[in-house]
Short mmCIF file of C-alpha atoms in Angstrom, two decimals:
data_model
loop_
_atom_site.label_atom_id
_atom_site.label_comp_id
_atom_site.label_asym_id
_atom_site.label_seq_id
_atom_site.Cartn_x
_atom_site.Cartn_y
_atom_site.Cartn_z
CA UNK Q 265 -12.58 2.23 -5.14
CA UNK Q 266 -14.66 -0.29 -3.22
CA UNK Q 267 -13.74 -3.97 -3.36
CA UNK Q 268 -15.94 -6.54 -5.06
CA UNK Q 269 -17.85 -8.83 -2.72
CA UNK Q 270 -15.95 -11.51 -0.88
CA UNK Q 271 -16.54 -14.01 1.91
CA UNK Q 272 -14.34 -13.63 4.97
CA UNK Q 273 -12.99 -15.91 7.64
CA UNK Q 274 -10.36 -15.51 10.33
CA UNK Q 275 -9.08 -18.90 11.48
CA UNK Q 276 -7.29 -18.90 14.82
CA UNK Q 277 -5.03 -21.89 14.15
CA UNK Q 278 -2.56 -22.67 11.41
CA UNK Q 279 -4.30 -25.96 10.70
CA UNK Q 280 -7.60 -24.13 10.33
CA UNK Q 281 -6.07 -21.65 7.88
CA UNK Q 282 -4.53 -24.43 5.79
CA UNK Q 283 -7.85 -26.25 5.66
CA UNK Q 284 -9.63 -23.07 4.60
CA UNK Q 285 -7.04 -22.39 1.90
CA UNK Q 286 -7.39 -25.91 0.54
CA UNK Q 287 -11.18 -25.58 0.47
CA UNK Q 288 -11.10 -22.14 -1.17
CA UNK Q 289 -8.98 -23.31 -4.11
CA UNK Q 290 -8.06 -20.64 -6.67
CA UNK Q 291 -10.65 -18.24 -5.27
CA UNK Q 292 -9.00 -17.91 -1.87
CA UNK Q 293 -6.57 -15.19 -0.86
CA UNK Q 294 -4.62 -14.78 2.35
CA UNK Q 295 -4.73 -11.38 4.02
CA UNK Q 296 -2.16 -10.45 6.67
CA UNK Q 297 -1.32 -6.73 7.04
CA UNK Q 298 -3.27 -5.94 3.89
CA UNK Q 299 -1.02 -3.02 2.97
CA UNK Q 300 -0.53 -4.33 -0.58
CA UNK Q 301 -3.58 -6.56 -0.96
CA UNK Q 302 -6.22 -4.08 0.25
CA UNK Q 303 -5.29 -1.43 -2.36
CA UNK Q 304 -5.53 -4.14 -5.04
CA UNK Q 305 -8.92 -5.23 -3.70
CA UNK Q 306 -10.16 -1.64 -3.44
CA UNK Q 307 -9.13 -0.96 -7.04
CA UNK Q 308 -10.53 -4.36 -8.05
CA UNK Q 309 -7.20 -5.45 -9.49
CA UNK Q 310 -7.76 -8.54 -7.31
CA UNK Q 311 -11.20 -10.11 -6.88
CA UNK Q 312 -10.90 -13.15 -4.64
CA UNK Q 313 -14.06 -15.04 -3.64
CA UNK Q 314 -12.82 -15.50 -0.12
CA UNK Q 315 -10.37 -13.70 2.17
CA UNK Q 316 -8.61 -15.83 4.74
CA UNK Q 317 -7.35 -13.51 7.47
CA UNK Q 318 -4.34 -14.96 9.33
CA UNK Q 319 -3.93 -12.11 11.83
CA UNK Q 320 -5.40 -14.17 14.69
CA UNK Q 321 -2.83 -16.97 14.35
CA UNK Q 322 -0.49 -15.80 17.09
CA UNK Q 323 2.18 -18.45 16.49
CA UNK Q 324 2.93 -16.77 13.14
CA UNK Q 325 4.09 -13.63 14.93
CA UNK Q 326 7.17 -15.02 16.64
CA UNK Q 327 10.85 -14.24 16.18
CA UNK Q 328 13.29 -16.84 17.55
CA UNK Q 329 16.73 -18.30 17.11
CA UNK Q 330 16.51 -21.78 15.65
CA UNK Q 331 19.98 -23.36 15.54
CA UNK Q 332 22.13 -21.27 13.21
CA UNK Q 333 19.12 -19.49 11.74
CA UNK Q 334 16.82 -16.67 12.77
CA UNK Q 335 13.25 -17.82 12.39
CA UNK Q 336 10.76 -15.06 11.66
CA UNK Q 337 7.02 -15.72 11.60
CA UNK Q 338 5.09 -14.54 8.56
CA UNK Q 339 2.99 -12.15 10.66
CA UNK Q 340 5.92 -10.18 12.08
CA UNK Q 341 5.30 -6.56 11.15
CA UNK Q 342 7.88 -4.31 9.52
CA UNK Q 343 8.06 -2.03 12.55
CA UNK Q 344 8.68 -5.02 14.84
CA UNK Q 345 11.42 -6.30 12.49
CA UNK Q 346 13.09 -2.90 12.54
CA UNK Q 347 13.13 -2.76 16.35
CA UNK Q 348 13.57 -6.39 17.40
CA UNK Q 349 16.80 -6.88 19.37
CA UNK Q 350 17.20 -10.37 17.90
CA UNK Q 351 16.86 -9.10 14.34
CA UNK Q 352 19.16 -6.13 14.95
CA UNK Q 353 21.84 -8.38 16.42
CA UNK Q 354 21.63 -11.35 14.05
CA UNK Q 355 20.21 -9.87 10.83
CA UNK Q 356 20.97 -6.14 10.96
CA UNK Q 357 20.42 -5.87 7.21
CA UNK Q 358 16.82 -6.99 7.64
CA UNK Q 359 16.18 -4.51 10.47
CA UNK Q 360 17.71 -1.67 8.45
CA UNK Q 361 15.71 -2.50 5.32
CA UNK Q 362 12.44 -2.90 7.25
CA UNK Q 363 12.80 0.60 8.64
CA UNK Q 364 12.79 2.04 5.11
CA UNK Q 365 9.49 0.45 4.05
CA UNK Q 366 6.60 2.78 3.24
CA UNK Q 367 5.47 5.02 6.07
CA UNK Q 368 5.08 4.67 9.84
CA UNK Q 369 1.43 3.55 9.69
CA UNK Q 370 2.24 1.10 6.87
CA UNK Q 371 5.14 -0.41 8.84
CA UNK Q 372 2.85 -0.90 11.83
CA UNK Q 373 0.52 -3.15 9.79
CA UNK Q 374 2.56 -4.64 6.91
CA UNK Q 375 4.09 -8.07 7.49
CA UNK Q 376 7.21 -9.84 6.28
CA UNK Q 377 5.19 -12.79 4.99
CA UNK Q 378 2.87 -10.49 3.10
CA UNK Q 379 5.68 -8.54 1.51
CA UNK Q 380 7.50 -11.70 0.41
CA UNK Q 381 4.36 -13.41 -0.90
CA UNK Q 382 3.28 -10.24 -2.72
CA UNK Q 383 6.72 -10.12 -4.45
CA UNK Q 384 6.72 -6.54 -5.63
CA UNK Q 385 9.89 -6.24 -7.75
CA UNK Q 386 10.81 -2.98 -6.02
CA UNK Q 387 10.13 -4.08 -2.44
CA UNK Q 388 12.84 -4.22 0.24
CA UNK Q 389 12.15 -7.56 1.90
CA UNK Q 390 12.35 -9.80 -1.21
CA UNK Q 391 15.69 -8.14 -1.99
CA UNK Q 392 17.03 -8.68 1.50
CA UNK Q 393 15.72 -12.26 1.64
CA UNK Q 394 17.63 -12.97 -1.57
CA UNK Q 395 20.81 -11.31 -0.30
CA UNK Q 396 20.70 -13.25 2.98
CA UNK Q 397 19.93 -16.66 1.41
CA UNK Q 398 16.66 -16.86 3.31
CA UNK Q 399 14.60 -20.02 3.28
CA UNK Q 400 10.84 -19.91 2.99
CA UNK Q 401 9.00 -22.32 5.25
CA UNK Q 402 5.81 -23.19 3.38
CA UNK Q 403 2.85 -25.18 4.63
CA UNK Q 404 -0.33 -26.52 3.12
CA UNK Q 405 -2.90 -29.14 4.06
CA UNK Q 406 -0.87 -31.46 1.80
CA UNK Q 407 2.36 -31.04 3.76
CA UNK Q 408 5.31 -28.70 4.08
CA UNK Q 409 8.30 -27.68 2.02
CA UNK Q 410 11.20 -25.27 2.13
CA UNK Q 411 12.02 -23.03 -0.83
CA UNK Q 412 15.21 -20.98 -1.10
CA UNK Q 413 14.72 -17.27 -1.74
CA UNK Q 414 16.40 -17.51 -5.14
CA UNK Q 415 13.76 -20.05 -6.25
CA UNK Q 416 10.85 -18.36 -4.48
CA UNK Q 417 10.53 -15.18 -6.54
CA UNK Q 418 9.31 -16.18 -9.99
CA UNK Q 419 8.29 -12.91 -11.61
CA UNK Q 420 6.48 -9.63 -10.93
CA UNK Q 421 3.95 -10.32 -8.12
CA UNK Q 422 4.53 -14.04 -8.66
CA UNK Q 423 6.13 -16.60 -6.34
CA UNK Q 424 6.56 -20.35 -6.03
CA UNK Q 425 3.54 -20.48 -3.68
CA UNK Q 426 0.61 -22.62 -4.85
CA UNK Q 427 -2.91 -21.29 -4.15
CA UNK Q 428 -3.38 -23.63 -1.18
CA UNK Q 429 0.00 -22.85 0.37
CA UNK Q 430 0.86 -20.44 3.16
CA UNK Q 431 4.26 -18.92 3.84
CA UNK Q 432 4.54 -19.48 7.60
CA UNK Q 433 8.13 -18.59 8.44
CA UNK Q 434 11.26 -17.12 6.97
CA UNK Q 435 14.55 -18.60 8.10
CA UNK Q 436 17.69 -16.56 7.75
CA UNK Q 437 21.25 -17.67 8.54
CA UNK Q 438 22.66 -15.69 11.48
CA UNK Q 439 25.21 -13.00 10.76
CA UNK Q 440 28.60 -14.75 11.14
CA UNK Q 441 31.39 -13.32 13.30
CA UNK Q 442 33.23 -10.74 11.19
CA UNK Q 443 30.19 -10.31 8.98
CA UNK Q 444 28.55 -7.00 8.15
CA UNK Q 445 26.00 -5.60 5.76
CA UNK Q 446 24.94 -2.48 3.91
CA UNK Q 447 21.69 -1.36 2.33
CA UNK Q 448 20.84 1.52 0.02
CA UNK Q 449 17.82 2.54 -1.97
CA UNK Q 450 16.91 5.46 -4.17
CA UNK Q 451 13.44 6.90 -4.52
CA UNK Q 452 12.08 10.33 -5.33
CA UNK Q 453 9.80 10.69 -2.31
CA UNK Q 454 10.11 9.22 1.17
CA UNK Q 455 8.05 6.05 1.45
CA UNK Q 456 7.78 5.36 -2.28
CA UNK Q 457 8.92 2.06 -3.69
CA UNK Q 458 12.60 2.22 -4.60
CA UNK Q 459 13.67 2.84 -8.19
CA UNK Q 460 16.84 0.84 -7.48
CA UNK Q 461 17.91 -0.80 -4.23
CA UNK Q 462 21.04 -2.69 -3.24
CA UNK Q 463 21.78 -5.04 -0.35
CA UNK Q 464 25.31 -6.25 0.38
CA UNK Q 465 26.87 -8.52 2.96
CA UNK Q 466 30.58 -8.83 3.62
CA UNK Q 467 32.72 -11.28 5.49
CA UNK Q 468 36.23 -10.03 6.16
CA UNK Q 469 39.03 -12.55 5.91
CA UNK Q 470 42.03 -12.68 8.21
CA UNK Q 471 44.17 -10.87 5.62
CA UNK Q 472 43.21 -7.66 3.85
CA UNK Q 473 40.81 -9.44 1.53
CA UNK Q 474 37.19 -10.42 1.80
CA UNK Q 475 36.25 -13.99 2.53
CA UNK Q 476 32.68 -13.60 1.36
CA UNK Q 477 30.57 -11.11 -0.57
CA UNK Q 478 26.88 -11.19 -1.42
CA UNK Q 479 25.18 -8.54 -3.50
CA UNK Q 480 21.52 -8.31 -4.40
CA UNK Q 481 20.00 -5.65 -6.62
CA UNK Q 482 16.35 -4.68 -7.03
CA UNK Q 483 14.56 -2.47 -9.54
CA UNK Q 484 16.29 -3.77 -12.64
CA UNK Q 485 14.03 -6.68 -13.61
CA UNK Q 486 10.93 -8.66 -12.64
CA UNK Q 487 12.60 -10.02 -9.48
CA UNK Q 488 15.63 -8.94 -7.46
CA UNK Q 489 18.87 -10.56 -8.64
CA UNK Q 490 22.17 -11.61 -7.08
CA UNK Q 491 25.16 -9.87 -8.63
CA UNK Q 492 28.39 -10.73 -6.79
CA UNK Q 493 29.37 -13.19 -9.57
CA UNK Q 494 29.75 -10.24 -11.93
CA UNK Q 495 32.78 -8.87 -10.08
CA UNK Q 496 34.61 -11.88 -8.68
CA UNK Q 497 38.05 -10.68 -9.74
CA UNK Q 498 37.56 -7.10 -8.47
CA UNK Q 499 36.10 -8.31 -5.20
CA UNK Q 500 39.07 -10.60 -4.55
CA UNK Q 501 41.57 -7.74 -4.74
CA UNK Q 502 43.04 -6.45 -1.48
CA UNK Q 503 41.13 -3.61 0.17
CA UNK Q 504 42.04 -0.12 -0.91
CA UNK Q 505 40.11 3.11 -0.96
CA UNK Q 506 38.98 2.20 -4.50
CA UNK Q 507 37.85 -1.34 -3.74
CA UNK Q 508 34.13 -0.69 -3.40
CA UNK Q 509 34.02 1.72 -6.36
CA UNK Q 510 35.73 -0.85 -8.60
CA UNK Q 511 33.40 -3.65 -7.58
CA UNK Q 512 30.40 -1.36 -8.03
CA UNK Q 513 31.48 -0.11 -11.45
CA UNK Q 514 32.14 -3.64 -12.69
CA UNK Q 515 28.75 -4.86 -11.47
CA UNK Q 516 26.96 -1.87 -13.00
CA UNK Q 517 28.77 -2.40 -16.30
CA UNK Q 518 27.92 -6.08 -16.54
CA UNK Q 519 24.41 -6.22 -15.14
CA UNK Q 520 21.33 -6.61 -17.31
CA UNK Q 521 18.73 -3.90 -16.75
CA UNK Q 522 15.24 -4.28 -18.19
CA UNK Q 523 13.34 -1.34 -19.65
CA UNK Q 524 10.55 -0.12 -17.40
CA UNK Q 525 8.27 2.91 -17.27
CA UNK Q 526 9.70 4.21 -14.00
CA UNK Q 527 13.21 5.32 -14.96
CA UNK Q 528 15.54 5.02 -17.99
CA UNK Q 529 18.03 2.15 -18.13
CA UNK Q 530 21.03 4.51 -18.23
CA UNK Q 531 19.87 6.27 -15.05
CA UNK Q 532 19.31 3.00 -13.24
CA UNK Q 533 22.75 1.78 -14.31
CA UNK Q 534 24.25 4.83 -12.62
CA UNK Q 535 22.11 4.15 -9.58
CA UNK Q 536 23.38 0.56 -9.45
CA UNK Q 537 26.98 1.82 -9.45
CA UNK Q 538 26.39 4.52 -6.83
CA UNK Q 539 24.18 2.52 -4.49
CA UNK Q 540 26.39 -0.58 -4.69
CA UNK Q 541 29.44 1.48 -3.77
CA UNK Q 542 27.59 3.09 -0.86
CA UNK Q 543 26.20 -0.23 0.38
CA UNK Q 544 29.68 -1.80 0.23
CA UNK Q 545 31.20 1.20 2.02
CA UNK Q 546 28.57 0.91 4.73
CA UNK Q 547 29.35 -2.80 5.14
CA UNK Q 548 33.10 -2.12 5.23
CA UNK Q 549 32.69 0.59 7.81
CA UNK Q 550 30.57 -1.67 10.01
CA UNK Q 551 33.04 -4.53 9.60
CA UNK Q 552 35.96 -2.45 10.81
CA UNK Q 553 33.98 -0.99 13.71
CA UNK Q 554 32.73 -4.39 14.70
CA UNK Q 555 29.10 -3.37 14.78
CA UNK W 245 -35.60 -9.00 9.96
CA UNK W 246 -32.33 -9.32 8.14
CA UNK W 247 -31.69 -12.85 7.03
CA UNK W 248 -28.15 -13.95 6.14
CA UNK W 249 -28.46 -15.47 2.68
CA UNK W 250 -24.82 -16.03 1.84
CA UNK W 251 -21.38 -15.34 3.22
CA UNK W 252 -21.23 -12.25 1.02
CA UNK W 253 -24.19 -10.62 2.76
CA UNK W 254 -23.94 -8.33 5.77
CA UNK W 255 -22.76 -10.02 8.95
CA UNK W 256 -23.36 -8.84 12.51
CA UNK W 257 -20.37 -6.97 13.93
CA UNK W 258 -19.52 -5.75 17.40
CA UNK W 259 -16.89 -3.02 17.29
CA UNK W 260 -15.08 -1.28 20.14
CA UNK W 261 -14.52 2.28 19.06
CA UNK W 262 -13.19 4.97 21.39
CA UNK W 263 -14.19 2.77 24.32
CA UNK W 264 -17.82 2.45 23.20
CA UNK W 265 -19.48 -0.65 21.78
CA UNK W 266 -21.08 -0.36 18.35
CA UNK W 267 -23.35 -3.10 16.99
CA UNK W 268 -24.09 -3.12 13.29
CA UNK W 269 -24.39 -5.23 10.17
CA UNK W 270 -21.85 -4.90 7.37
CA UNK W 271 -20.81 -6.85 4.31
CA UNK W 272 -17.32 -8.34 4.76
CA UNK W 273 -16.07 -6.14 1.93
CA UNK W 274 -16.96 -2.88 3.68
CA UNK W 275 -13.95 -0.75 4.47
CA UNK W 276 -13.42 0.15 8.11
CA UNK W 277 -13.19 3.79 6.98
CA UNK W 278 -16.68 3.65 5.44
CA UNK W 279 -18.23 1.85 8.40
CA UNK W 280 -16.72 4.35 10.85
CA UNK W 281 -18.06 7.30 8.88
CA UNK W 282 -21.38 5.99 7.60
CA UNK W 283 -22.56 3.49 10.23
CA UNK W 284 -20.92 4.86 13.37
CA UNK W 285 -21.20 8.51 12.25
CA UNK W 286 -17.62 9.16 13.29
CA UNK W 287 -16.90 11.57 10.46
CA UNK W 288 -13.66 12.93 11.90
CA UNK W 289 -11.56 10.63 9.74
CA UNK W 290 -11.47 11.65 6.11
CA UNK W 291 -11.36 9.48 3.02
CA UNK W 292 -8.91 10.75 0.46
CA UNK W 293 -7.31 8.12 -1.75
CA UNK W 294 -8.78 4.82 -0.52
CA UNK W 295 -5.57 2.97 -1.25
CA UNK W 296 -3.35 3.78 1.68
CA UNK W 297 -1.38 6.68 0.22
CA UNK W 298 -2.82 9.89 1.70
CA UNK W 299 -3.14 8.99 5.40
CA UNK W 300 -6.32 11.05 5.99
CA UNK W 301 -8.25 8.00 7.28
CA UNK W 302 -5.60 6.92 9.80
CA UNK W 303 -6.99 5.48 13.06
CA UNK W 304 -5.36 3.60 15.92
CA UNK W 305 -5.78 -0.16 15.80
CA UNK W 306 -4.92 -1.52 19.25
CA UNK W 307 -2.93 1.67 19.74
CA UNK W 308 -0.93 1.50 16.50
CA UNK W 309 -1.70 3.76 13.55
CA UNK W 310 -3.43 2.03 10.64
CA UNK W 311 -5.06 3.14 7.42
CA UNK W 312 -8.79 2.53 7.93
CA UNK W 313 -9.18 2.27 4.13
CA UNK W 314 -6.83 -0.74 4.06
CA UNK W 315 -8.87 -2.70 6.59
CA UNK W 316 -12.29 -4.18 6.47
CA UNK W 317 -14.65 -3.50 9.37
CA UNK W 318 -15.05 -7.24 9.91
CA UNK W 319 -11.32 -7.37 10.76
CA UNK W 320 -11.73 -4.89 13.59
CA UNK W 321 -13.84 -7.16 15.79
CA UNK W 322 -12.15 -7.90 19.08
CA UNK W 323 -9.76 -4.96 18.67
CA UNK W 324 -9.73 -1.43 20.03
CA UNK W 325 -10.25 1.27 17.43
CA UNK W 326 -9.41 4.86 18.30
CA UNK W 327 -10.46 7.66 15.97
CA UNK W 328 -9.60 11.34 16.05
CA UNK W 329 -12.82 11.96 18.05
CA UNK W 330 -11.02 10.43 21.06
CA UNK W 331 -8.45 13.22 21.03
CA UNK W 332 -9.67 16.34 22.70
CA UNK W 333 -12.87 14.58 23.78
CA UNK W 334 -12.53 16.06 27.26
CA UNK W 335 -13.06 19.50 25.80
CA UNK W 336 -9.38 20.30 25.98
CA UNK W 337 -7.32 19.91 22.81
CA UNK W 338 -4.69 17.17 22.73
CA UNK W 339 -1.04 18.19 22.73
CA UNK W 340 -0.75 17.77 18.95
CA UNK W 341 -4.08 19.49 18.28
CA UNK W 342 -3.13 22.48 20.45
CA UNK W 343 0.27 22.80 18.77
CA UNK W 344 -1.28 22.58 15.28
CA UNK W 345 -3.70 25.32 16.29
CA UNK W 346 -0.98 27.60 17.66
CA UNK W 347 1.42 27.08 14.76
CA UNK W 348 -1.29 27.38 12.10
CA UNK W 349 -0.49 23.80 11.07
CA UNK W 350 -3.64 23.40 9.00
CA UNK W 351 -5.53 25.28 6.36
CA UNK W 352 -8.37 23.30 4.81
CA UNK W 353 -8.06 20.67 7.54
CA UNK W 354 -8.73 17.64 5.37
CA UNK W 355 -5.46 15.89 6.28
CA UNK W 356 -5.50 17.05 9.91
CA UNK W 357 -7.35 14.13 11.55
CA UNK W 358 -4.85 11.68 10.07
CA UNK W 359 -1.95 13.83 11.20
CA UNK W 360 -3.29 14.19 14.74
CA UNK W 361 -3.86 10.44 15.15
CA UNK W 362 -0.56 9.44 13.55
CA UNK W 363 1.59 11.95 15.38
CA UNK W 364 0.02 11.35 18.80
CA UNK W 365 1.04 7.70 18.45
CA UNK W 366 4.41 8.49 16.88
CA UNK W 367 5.41 10.98 19.57
CA UNK W 368 4.57 8.46 22.28
CA UNK W 369 7.16 6.15 20.68
CA UNK W 370 9.61 8.87 19.64
CA UNK W 371 9.71 11.40 22.50
CA UNK W 372 12.89 13.10 21.33
CA UNK W 373 12.67 13.46 17.56
CA UNK W 374 14.84 15.56 15.28
CA UNK W 375 13.20 17.75 12.68
CA UNK W 376 14.35 15.35 9.96
CA UNK W 377 12.70 12.44 11.75
CA UNK W 378 9.50 14.45 12.09
CA UNK W 379 9.50 15.20 8.36
CA UNK W 380 10.05 11.51 7.62
CA UNK W 381 7.19 10.51 9.92
CA UNK W 382 4.91 13.11 8.32
CA UNK W 383 5.66 11.79 4.82
CA UNK W 384 2.86 9.28 5.28
CA UNK W 385 0.24 12.04 5.54
CA UNK W 386 -0.35 14.14 2.46
CA UNK W 387 -1.11 17.82 3.00
CA UNK W 388 -1.73 19.92 -0.09
CA UNK W 389 -2.21 23.28 1.64
CA UNK W 390 0.47 24.08 4.13
CA UNK W 391 3.73 23.01 2.54
CA UNK W 392 4.29 21.20 5.86
CA UNK W 393 6.39 23.96 7.37
CA UNK W 394 3.90 24.84 10.07
CA UNK W 395 3.00 21.21 10.69
CA UNK W 396 6.65 20.42 11.36
CA UNK W 397 6.86 23.42 13.70
CA UNK W 398 3.75 22.20 15.51
CA UNK W 399 5.13 18.69 15.99
CA UNK W 400 8.44 20.09 17.27
CA UNK W 401 6.42 22.11 19.78
CA UNK W 402 4.20 19.17 20.70
CA UNK W 403 7.24 16.95 21.30
CA UNK W 404 8.77 19.57 23.62
CA UNK W 405 5.48 19.95 25.54
CA UNK W 406 5.16 16.20 25.94
CA UNK W 407 8.70 16.02 27.31
CA UNK W 408 7.98 18.86 29.76
CA UNK W 409 4.77 17.20 30.90
CA UNK W 410 6.52 13.86 31.41
CA UNK W 411 9.44 15.45 33.27
CA UNK W 412 7.23 16.98 35.93
#
């Protein structure tokens, strides 16, 4: 339970970190909050030659409005996300989801960039990034690029990041007027990774129909998936007390769920139906209350 | 004389722990939890799981709770580390310690240092918690003896005492 030997450096500028990453090649690993990486190091599931600690790069810890997007630095910690007024106002789904991550001490250290780059298939932030059409702002000594959330998560613990690249910011479109969101997860113990989780955003139209629906579901495959296309017809029906249950049942019936060792497929299908309905109900309730 | 042969070898560290300066040498891979216990002889924090699950090694890192087993000592340079030894150092138990004592909120005591450190910080941020919120906050600290009942009672009591103290 002790990590293998590694070299360590803590650059204080983004340029310095990018240079270090480029020099370290495949043997380098970025550490931010360390709440996922340190356990892997301690158990020697990861054995990098060199740790590049980005905690001293203060510019990576900022939250700001940038045009019609909320820009969130990679070093913003889960607890700060959950309590930031900007995040609560413009991306309430993100604040809500961040509050459900791990435990208090974990949320005080863990970062949004770390969670996204780690890409645990059961984690909250990849799911929410996918639901909110987040854009990943990626830098390296070679240049910069932007990758959409749906292209960023490649597989279990695997992203579009190259070894010399650093996720520096996440950009999320602001919640539009009339927009609302809901989030649900199921786990057996508080703080555990979710067995299934669902994030939904709604945009109410001027009539009694929705103008926009996004659904993302985690815990059913190697990466979270979008699912609103599975229930287009049901979602376009006028609101009634059965609207969310119908959408949820259709999505649960059509969605592909991979076998895993954590919970049977049939159980997770029921969870998809129940959690989707609850997430939609939460979004509907918030839409009609205007919060 | 210690000579640095490679970047993997021990490096000189200056750590600020409970307001005191500690100078030592440690390999970059050494866990903060191990350095605190073995090099600084601050054995109040306990090492349970070494992968961030049990909470027994929790310390304050610049005032915020952090698992000392998920940090490397080299990362703590330039930051303020507070261990359980800082609570009750005046000879008088801290609010949480006193409440745990009165409510019999510990049996073997292995998890207690993590609970004291975590809940002192948590109560400062959450002065008016419900019992459900207390249980949720405690979920990050595993206790295998008490069944949590008395710990929850102690934190309820500690929260009330803190409010009283702040009101006067």
